[in-house]
Structure formats: C-alpha cells, structure tokens
Coordinates of C-alpha atoms and ligand atoms in Angstrom, one line a residue:
X26 CA 34.6 10.1 -59.3
X27 CA 33.9 13.3 -57.5
X28 CA 30.4 12.7 -57.8
X29 CA 30.7 9.2 -56.1
X30 CA 32.4 10.8 -53.0
X31 CA 29.8 13.3 -52.7
X32 CA 27.1 10.4 -52.7
X33 CA 29.1 8.4 -50.4
X34 CA 29.3 11.3 -47.8
X35 CA 25.5 11.8 -48.2
X36 CA 24.9 8.3 -47.7
X37 CA 27.0 8.2 -44.2
X38 CA 25.4 11.5 -43.4
X39 CA 21.5 9.8 -43.7
X40 CA 22.7 6.8 -42.0
X41 CA 23.8 8.8 -38.9
X42 CA 20.4 10.8 -39.0
X43 CA 18.4 7.8 -39.2
X44 CA 20.5 5.9 -36.4
X45 CA 20.0 9.2 -34.2
X46 CA 16.2 8.9 -34.7
X47 CA 16.1 5.3 -33.7
X48 CA 17.6 5.7 -30.5
X49 CA 14.9 6.0 -27.9
X50 CA 14.0 9.2 -26.6
X51 CA 16.4 10.1 -23.2
X52 CA 18.9 7.1 -24.1
X53 CA 21.3 9.3 -26.1
X54 CA 22.1 11.5 -23.3
X55 CA 23.9 10.8 -19.9
X56 CA 21.3 9.1 -17.6
X57 CA 19.5 11.8 -15.1
X58 CA 21.1 10.3 -11.8
X59 CA 18.6 10.1 -8.9
X60 CA 19.5 9.6 -5.4
X61 CA 16.7 8.0 -3.3
X62 CA 17.2 7.6 0.6
X63 CA 15.5 5.2 3.2
X64 CA 15.8 4.9 6.9
X65 CA 15.6 1.2 7.7
X66 CA 18.0 -1.5 6.6
X67 CA 17.8 -2.9 3.1
X68 CA 16.0 -6.3 3.7
X69 CA 13.1 -4.6 5.0
X70 CA 9.7 -3.6 3.0
X71 CA 10.4 -0.1 2.7
X72 CA 13.7 -0.8 0.9
X73 CA 12.2 -3.9 -0.8
X74 CA 9.7 -1.4 -2.3
X75 CA 12.4 1.1 -3.4
X76 CA 14.5 -1.5 -5.1
X77 CA 11.5 -2.4 -7.2
X78 CA 10.7 1.3 -7.9
X79 CA 14.3 1.6 -9.0
X80 CA 14.1 -1.3 -11.4
X81 CA 11.0 -0.5 -13.0
X82 CA 11.8 3.3 -13.4
X83 CA 15.1 2.2 -14.9
X84 CA 13.5 -0.4 -17.3
X85 CA 10.6 2.0 -18.4
X86 CA 12.6 5.0 -19.0
X87 CA 15.1 3.0 -21.1
X88 CA 17.9 4.0 -19.3
X89 CA 17.1 7.6 -19.0
X90 CA 17.1 7.6 -15.5
X91 CA 19.5 5.8 -13.0
X92 CA 18.4 5.6 -9.5
X93 CA 21.0 5.4 -6.8
X94 CA 19.7 3.8 -3.6
X95 CA 20.7 4.4 0.3
X96 CA 19.0 2.0 2.6
X97 CA 19.5 2.1 6.5
X98 CA 19.7 5.9 7.1
X99 CA 23.1 6.1 4.9
X100 CA 22.0 9.4 3.1
X101 CA 19.1 10.7 5.4
X102 CA 17.6 9.6 8.9
X103 CA 13.9 8.4 9.7
X104 CA 12.9 11.8 11.0
X105 CA 15.2 14.0 8.3
X106 CA 13.6 12.6 5.4
X107 CA 11.0 15.4 4.4
X108 CA 13.4 18.3 5.1
X109 CA 16.3 16.7 3.5
X110 CA 14.3 16.1 0.3
X111 CA 13.0 19.8 0.3
X112 CA 16.6 20.6 0.8
X113 CA 18.0 18.6 -1.9
X114 CA 20.3 16.4 0.4
X115 CA 18.6 13.5 -1.2
X116 CA 16.5 13.8 -4.5
X117 CA 14.1 11.2 -3.5
X118 CA 13.1 9.8 0.4
X119 CA 11.0 7.3 1.9
X120 CA 9.0 8.5 5.0
X121 CA 6.9 7.2 7.8
X122 CA 4.2 9.9 8.7
X123 CA 3.8 8.6 12.2
X124 CA 7.2 9.9 13.0
X125 CA 6.0 13.3 12.5
X126 CA 2.2 13.1 13.5
X127 CA 1.6 16.7 13.9
X128 CA 3.1 17.4 10.3
X129 CA 1.0 15.3 8.2
X130 CA -2.2 15.4 9.8
X131 CA -4.7 14.4 7.1
X132 CA -2.8 11.5 5.8
X133 CA -2.1 10.1 9.5
X134 CA -6.0 10.0 9.6
X135 CA -5.2 6.6 8.1
X136 CA -3.8 5.3 11.7
X137 CA -7.1 6.2 13.3
X138 CA -8.6 2.9 14.7
X139 CA -11.1 2.5 11.7
X140 CA -10.3 -1.2 10.8
X141 CA -8.1 -0.9 7.8
X142 CA -7.9 -4.8 7.1
X143 CA -4.6 -5.3 5.4
X144 CA -1.8 -3.3 3.5
X145 CA -3.2 -3.5 0.2
X146 CA -6.4 -2.2 1.0
X147 CA -4.8 0.7 3.3
X148 CA -2.2 1.8 0.5
X149 CA -5.2 2.2 -1.7
X150 CA -7.1 4.2 0.8
X151 CA -4.1 6.3 1.7
X152 CA -3.4 7.2 -2.1
X153 CA -6.8 8.1 -2.9
X154 CA -7.1 10.3 0.5
X155 CA -4.0 12.1 -0.4
X156 CA -4.9 12.7 -4.0
X157 CA -8.6 14.0 -2.9
X158 CA -7.0 16.6 -0.2
X159 CA -3.4 17.2 -1.7
X160 CA -2.5 18.3 1.9
X161 CA -0.6 21.5 2.3
X162 CA 2.0 19.4 4.1
X163 CA 3.3 17.9 1.0
X164 CA 3.2 21.1 -1.2
X165 CA 7.0 21.4 -1.3
X166 CA 7.5 18.0 -3.0
X167 CA 6.4 15.7 -5.6
X168 CA 4.9 12.8 -4.2
X169 CA 6.0 9.5 -6.1
X170 CA 3.5 6.8 -4.3
X171 CA 2.2 6.2 -0.7
X172 CA 1.6 2.9 1.0
X173 CA 1.1 1.5 4.5
X174 CA 2.3 -1.2 6.6
X175 CA 0.0 -4.4 7.6
X176 CA -2.1 -3.9 10.7
X177 CA -0.2 -3.7 13.7
X178 CA 0.1 -6.4 16.6
X179 CA 2.0 -6.5 19.9
X180 CA 5.5 -8.3 19.8
X181 CA 6.9 -8.7 23.4
X182 CA 9.2 -10.5 25.7
X183 CA 6.7 -11.1 28.0
X184 CA 3.2 -12.5 27.4
X185 CA 0.1 -10.0 27.2
X186 CA -2.9 -11.9 27.5
X187 CA -5.0 -9.4 29.2
X188 CA -5.5 -5.7 30.2
X189 CA -3.4 -6.0 33.2
X190 CA -0.6 -7.5 31.4
X191 CA -0.1 -4.5 29.2
X192 CA -0.7 -2.0 32.1
X193 CA 2.3 -0.1 32.3
X194 CA 4.4 -2.3 29.8
X195 CA 7.1 -0.3 27.8
X196 CA 6.3 -0.9 24.2
X197 CA 7.7 1.0 21.4
X198 CA 5.1 2.8 18.7
X199 CA 4.8 5.8 17.0
X200 CA 2.1 8.4 15.9
X201 CA -1.4 6.8 15.6
X202 CA -0.2 3.4 16.9
X203 CA 1.1 5.2 20.3
X204 CA -2.0 6.8 21.0
X205 CA -3.8 3.3 20.8
X206 CA -1.2 1.7 22.9
X207 CA -1.6 4.5 25.7
X208 CA -5.3 4.1 25.6
X209 CA -4.7 0.3 26.4
X210 CA -2.6 1.3 29.4
X211 CA 0.9 0.7 28.1
X212 CA 3.8 3.0 28.5
X213 CA 4.4 4.0 25.0
X214 CA 7.7 4.6 23.9
X215 CA 8.3 6.8 20.7
X216 CA 10.9 6.2 18.0
X217 CA 11.5 5.3 14.6
X218 CA 11.5 1.5 13.8
X219 CA 15.4 1.8 12.8
X220 CA 16.0 2.6 16.3
X221 CA 14.0 -0.2 17.9
X222 CA 16.7 -3.0 17.6
X223 CA 18.8 -1.4 20.2
X224 CA 16.2 -0.5 22.5
X225 CA 14.9 -3.9 22.7
X226 CA 18.5 -5.3 23.0
X227 CA 19.1 -3.1 25.8
X228 CA 15.9 -3.5 27.4
X229 CA 14.6 0.0 27.4
X230 CA 11.5 -1.5 25.7
X231 CA 10.1 -4.9 26.2
X232 CA 8.4 -5.1 23.0
X233 CA 6.8 -3.3 19.8
X234 CA 3.8 -2.6 18.1
X235 CA 3.8 -2.8 14.6
X236 CA 3.3 -5.2 11.5
X237 CA 4.7 -8.8 11.8
X238 CA 6.9 -9.1 8.9
X239 CA 9.5 -7.4 11.2
X240 CA 10.0 -10.7 13.4
X241 CA 11.6 -12.1 10.5
X242 CA 13.2 -9.1 8.9
X243 CA 14.6 -7.6 11.9
X244 CA 15.0 -11.0 13.5
X245 CA 12.9 -9.7 16.5
X246 CA 11.5 -13.3 17.0
X247 CA 14.8 -14.1 18.5
X248 CA 14.0 -11.8 21.5
X249 CA 10.0 -11.6 21.2
X250 CA 8.7 -15.0 22.1
X251 CA 5.0 -13.8 22.2
X252 CA 2.7 -12.1 19.7
X253 CA -0.9 -11.0 21.0
X254 CA -3.0 -10.4 18.0
X255 CA -4.7 -7.0 17.6
X256 CA -4.9 -6.4 14.1
X257 CA -5.4 -2.7 14.9
X258 CA -3.6 0.0 13.1
X259 CA -1.3 0.6 10.1
X260 CA 1.6 2.9 9.7
X261 CA 1.5 5.4 6.5
X262 CA 4.4 6.1 4.4
X263 CA 5.2 8.4 1.5
X264 CA 8.0 8.6 -1.0
X265 CA 8.6 12.2 -2.0
X266 CA 10.7 13.7 -4.7
X267 CA 12.7 17.0 -4.6
X268 CA 10.5 19.8 -6.5
X269 CA 13.4 21.2 -8.5
X270 CA 14.7 17.7 -9.6
X271 CA 11.3 16.9 -10.5
X272 CA 10.8 19.8 -12.7
X273 CA 14.0 19.0 -14.6
X274 CA 12.5 15.6 -15.8
X275 CA 11.4 15.3 -19.3
X276 CA 7.8 15.0 -19.7
X277 CA 8.1 11.4 -20.8
X278 CA 9.8 10.4 -17.5
X279 CA 7.4 12.6 -15.5
X280 CA 4.6 10.3 -17.1
X281 CA 6.5 7.1 -16.3
X282 CA 6.5 8.2 -12.6
X283 CA 3.2 9.2 -12.5
X284 CA 1.7 6.3 -13.8
X285 CA 3.7 4.1 -11.4
X286 CA 2.5 6.1 -8.4
X287 CA -0.8 3.9 -7.9
X288 CA 0.7 0.8 -9.3
X289 CA 3.7 1.0 -6.6
X290 CA 1.2 1.4 -4.0
X291 CA -0.8 -1.7 -4.7
X292 CA 2.7 -3.7 -5.5
X293 CA 3.9 -2.7 -2.1
X294 CA 0.7 -3.5 -0.2
X295 CA 0.7 -6.9 -1.8
X296 CA 4.1 -7.6 -1.2
X297 CA 3.6 -6.4 2.6
X298 CA 0.6 -8.8 3.2
X299 CA 2.4 -11.8 1.8
X300 CA 5.7 -11.1 3.6
X301 CA 3.6 -11.0 7.0
X302 CA 2.2 -14.6 6.1
X303 CA 5.7 -15.9 5.9
X304 CA 7.2 -13.9 8.6
X305 CA 4.4 -15.5 11.0
X306 CA 5.0 -19.2 9.6
X307 CA 8.8 -18.6 10.4
X308 CA 8.1 -17.2 13.9
X309 CA 6.0 -20.1 14.7
X310 CA 8.0 -23.1 13.1
X311 CA 11.5 -21.8 13.7
X312 CA 11.3 -19.5 16.7
X313 CA 8.7 -21.2 18.4
X314 CA 6.9 -17.8 19.0
X315 CA 3.6 -18.0 20.9
X316 CA 0.6 -16.2 19.2
X317 CA -2.0 -15.0 21.5
X318 CA -5.2 -14.4 20.7
X319 CA -7.6 -12.4 23.1
X320 CA -10.8 -13.8 24.5
X321 CA -14.0 -12.4 22.7
X322 CA -14.4 -10.5 25.9
X323 CA -11.1 -9.3 26.4
X324 CA -11.3 -8.0 22.7
X325 CA -14.6 -5.9 23.2
X326 CA -13.1 -4.4 26.2
X327 CA -9.9 -3.4 24.4
X328 CA -12.0 -2.1 21.4
X329 CA -14.1 0.0 23.7
X330 CA -11.0 1.8 25.1
X331 CA -10.4 3.0 21.5
X332 CA -13.8 4.6 20.9
X333 CA -12.9 8.0 22.1
X334 CA -9.7 8.4 19.6
X335 CA -11.5 9.3 16.5
X336 CA -13.8 11.5 18.1
X337 CA -10.9 13.4 19.8
X338 CA -9.0 13.6 16.5
X339 CA -12.0 15.1 14.9
X340 CA -12.3 17.6 17.5
X341 CA -8.8 18.6 17.3
X342 CA -8.4 18.7 13.6
X343 CA -11.4 20.7 13.0
X344 CA -10.0 23.3 15.5
X345 CA -7.2 23.5 12.9
X346 CA -9.7 24.1 9.9
X347 CA -9.4 20.8 8.5
X348 CA -12.5 18.9 7.3
X349 CA -12.1 16.2 9.8
X350 CA -15.6 14.5 9.6
X351 CA -15.2 14.2 6.0
X352 CA -11.6 12.6 5.7
X353 CA -13.1 10.1 8.3
X354 CA -16.1 9.4 6.0
X355 CA -13.8 9.1 2.9
X356 CA -11.5 6.6 4.7
X357 CA -14.5 4.5 5.8
X358 CA -16.0 4.7 2.1
X359 CA -13.0 3.8 0.5
X360 CA -12.3 0.9 2.8
X361 CA -15.5 -0.5 2.0
X362 CA -14.9 0.0 -1.9
X363 CA -11.6 -1.7 -1.7
X364 CA -12.4 -4.5 0.8
X365 CA -14.6 -6.1 -1.8
Ligands
3IO24 C1 8.4 -0.3 9.6 C2 9.2 0.6 9.4 C3 10.6 0.3 9.1 C4 11.1 -0.8 8.5 C5 9.8 -2.1 8.6 C6 8.7 -1.8 9.0 N1 7.7 -2.3 9.2 C7 6.5 -1.9 9.6 C8 6.8 -0.4 9.7 C9 5.9 0.7 10.2 C10 6.6 1.7 11.1 O1 7.2 2.7 10.4 C11 7.2 1.4 12.5 O2 7.7 2.2 13.1 O3 6.3 0.5 13.2

C-alpha cells in the first residue's frame, strides 16, 4: 500500500516534469510586453507594417512577446520618436528620417535624387546601406527594420503643368524631398505627414510632395484634384528599439526579431507599391483626380535643376568626415542589383 502511494506520487511528479519540458520556451512565463509607438493614423502604411510586425512576432515567439501598438502619435509624436525610444517612453518606435535630416545623414542619402524606382527596391537598398555603415546616429538603439515610401509625386489643389506653375507654390515636404521641391522653385513647407491634413484644410499649403497612397489613406484626393507625376524621391523610415529592452530579451526572441528585419523591409516595400496602385485607381475613378504627365522637354528641364543636389550633399558630408562618394556609389550599385 505504502509502496503504491509512493509510485503514484512519483508518477505525478514525472508527469509534471514532462509537461514542463513540453511547454515551448518562454510560453510558460508571463509574456514580455513591448510598447510600439507610431506617428501617423492607423490606416496608413507605417501603421499597417507595424500591425503585421506585431502579428508575426507574437506568432513566431509562441506568445513569449506581446506587442501593444500606439498609432496616431498617442505615445510619441513624429519628431520625438528617436529620443522617446532612447529614453524608454516607448520600447519601440517608427520614425521618418526625413523629419530630422541633420541627424541621420548617411541613411538619408537614400533620398537624394538617384532614381530609386519603387519602395521594394528602396527598402532593400536602405537596409543594406544601414548594415554596411552602421551609422553612429543609431548607436543608442537596436534597429529592428527599415523601409521607404514609394517615389514622391506632387498632389495639389491647383494644377502643376510646368515650371511656372510650381514657382512659389506652397507645397509640404520634408528632408531630401524638400530640397528637391526648392530646386524646382516651390515654396517648400516642412512638417511631418501627421500635420499635413490640417495644413491642407486650412490652406497653409496648396499641396504636398510624397507617395501617392496618401491620396486614399488620408483622403487627400478629396482636396487635391491634381497629381503631377515626377516619381522622384523616397522617404526613409526606421523602426528602433530601446537598447535596455533589447538586451533583456532572450537569445531565442532576439533571433526571431533579427530574422524578421530584412523580411519586414521587403514586406513593407511590396505592400507600399501595391497600395499606391490601388490609391491611384481610386483617385482617378472615384475622385476624378487629373494625373498630369510632364512633357519630355519639361521633364528634362526639371531633372536638370536637380543635378547639383547630389554633388552638394557629397561636399557637405565629406566636410563632416563621412565617406560620401562611397555611400552614393553603394546606393547606385545596390539599386542596380535589386532593380533586376
Ligand atoms: C508617410 C508618412 C506617414 C504616413 C504615410 C506616409 N506616406 C508617405 C510618407 C512619407 C513621409 O514621411 C512624408 O512625410 O511624406
């Protein structure tokens, strides 16, 4: 009898041990909770990629990580993203590098007028550039992924058909895109995308210069009935994580997040390119937006006005000790590689 009880206890003990061994690593403990801040509204592409990342991370870590997302600047605003993540206000943040052009000099070289053809190629180019140079500007955070918007076009309340139409026109853009608008003679007004709906509504600006999915996602097509096709320049983005939070993750979880980095860049690029197409169709059919193509002669003249920009950037960056020529060559080479 006594021996039977002893056997039973042993059997229960064994069963508990076996059950514990079968539970996937991490799932036995409470999930590690991570907050993720983003600046634009939930339906826009930086937030769509954020939700996709959350879903994949929670799935691939078997629930060891739980991500709480904060779209629309509810946790950190557009320009506070980097410092807010460094300070730990949010564990993770999505930032547009164009909003602080002097801070992210190397990665912002992707927004020189070098002809990145779409968001997929651009996102891969940016990811490679970051990994090759590991810029000092990101030393205090763990970079989880990077991606870019699709090439920018002019969306406006008045038609822009030639160089005269754009002269002095108040158009919203940031960073490298603003430099390009100025070179064309526009009055480039700098502000994050999240501030643009109000500026357009109030008439502070007559349009904007960005990727065309915003026509649908922000309903800009209701106000901007003209698009001038330039397909010129992308906006680079980074998703960064607080370094202490990163170090507190298990090696298994870190491995999952690192594997997701380049994959997320590609996913976002592809999503962006596809969504631009949808937005263009919707703008034409539902919103009767006129899409303006510059004549070949006009286009050549516009392109010519941008020629000084890369040379000047190289000059300035070299002055700061940055290997600027090599960076531009790297971007061109990796563009050629991925455009195939
Ligand atoms: C962008 C930023 C936030 C939401 C949607 C967006 N589509 C393109 C951008 C690029 C950008 O940051 C900008 O300011 O044009």
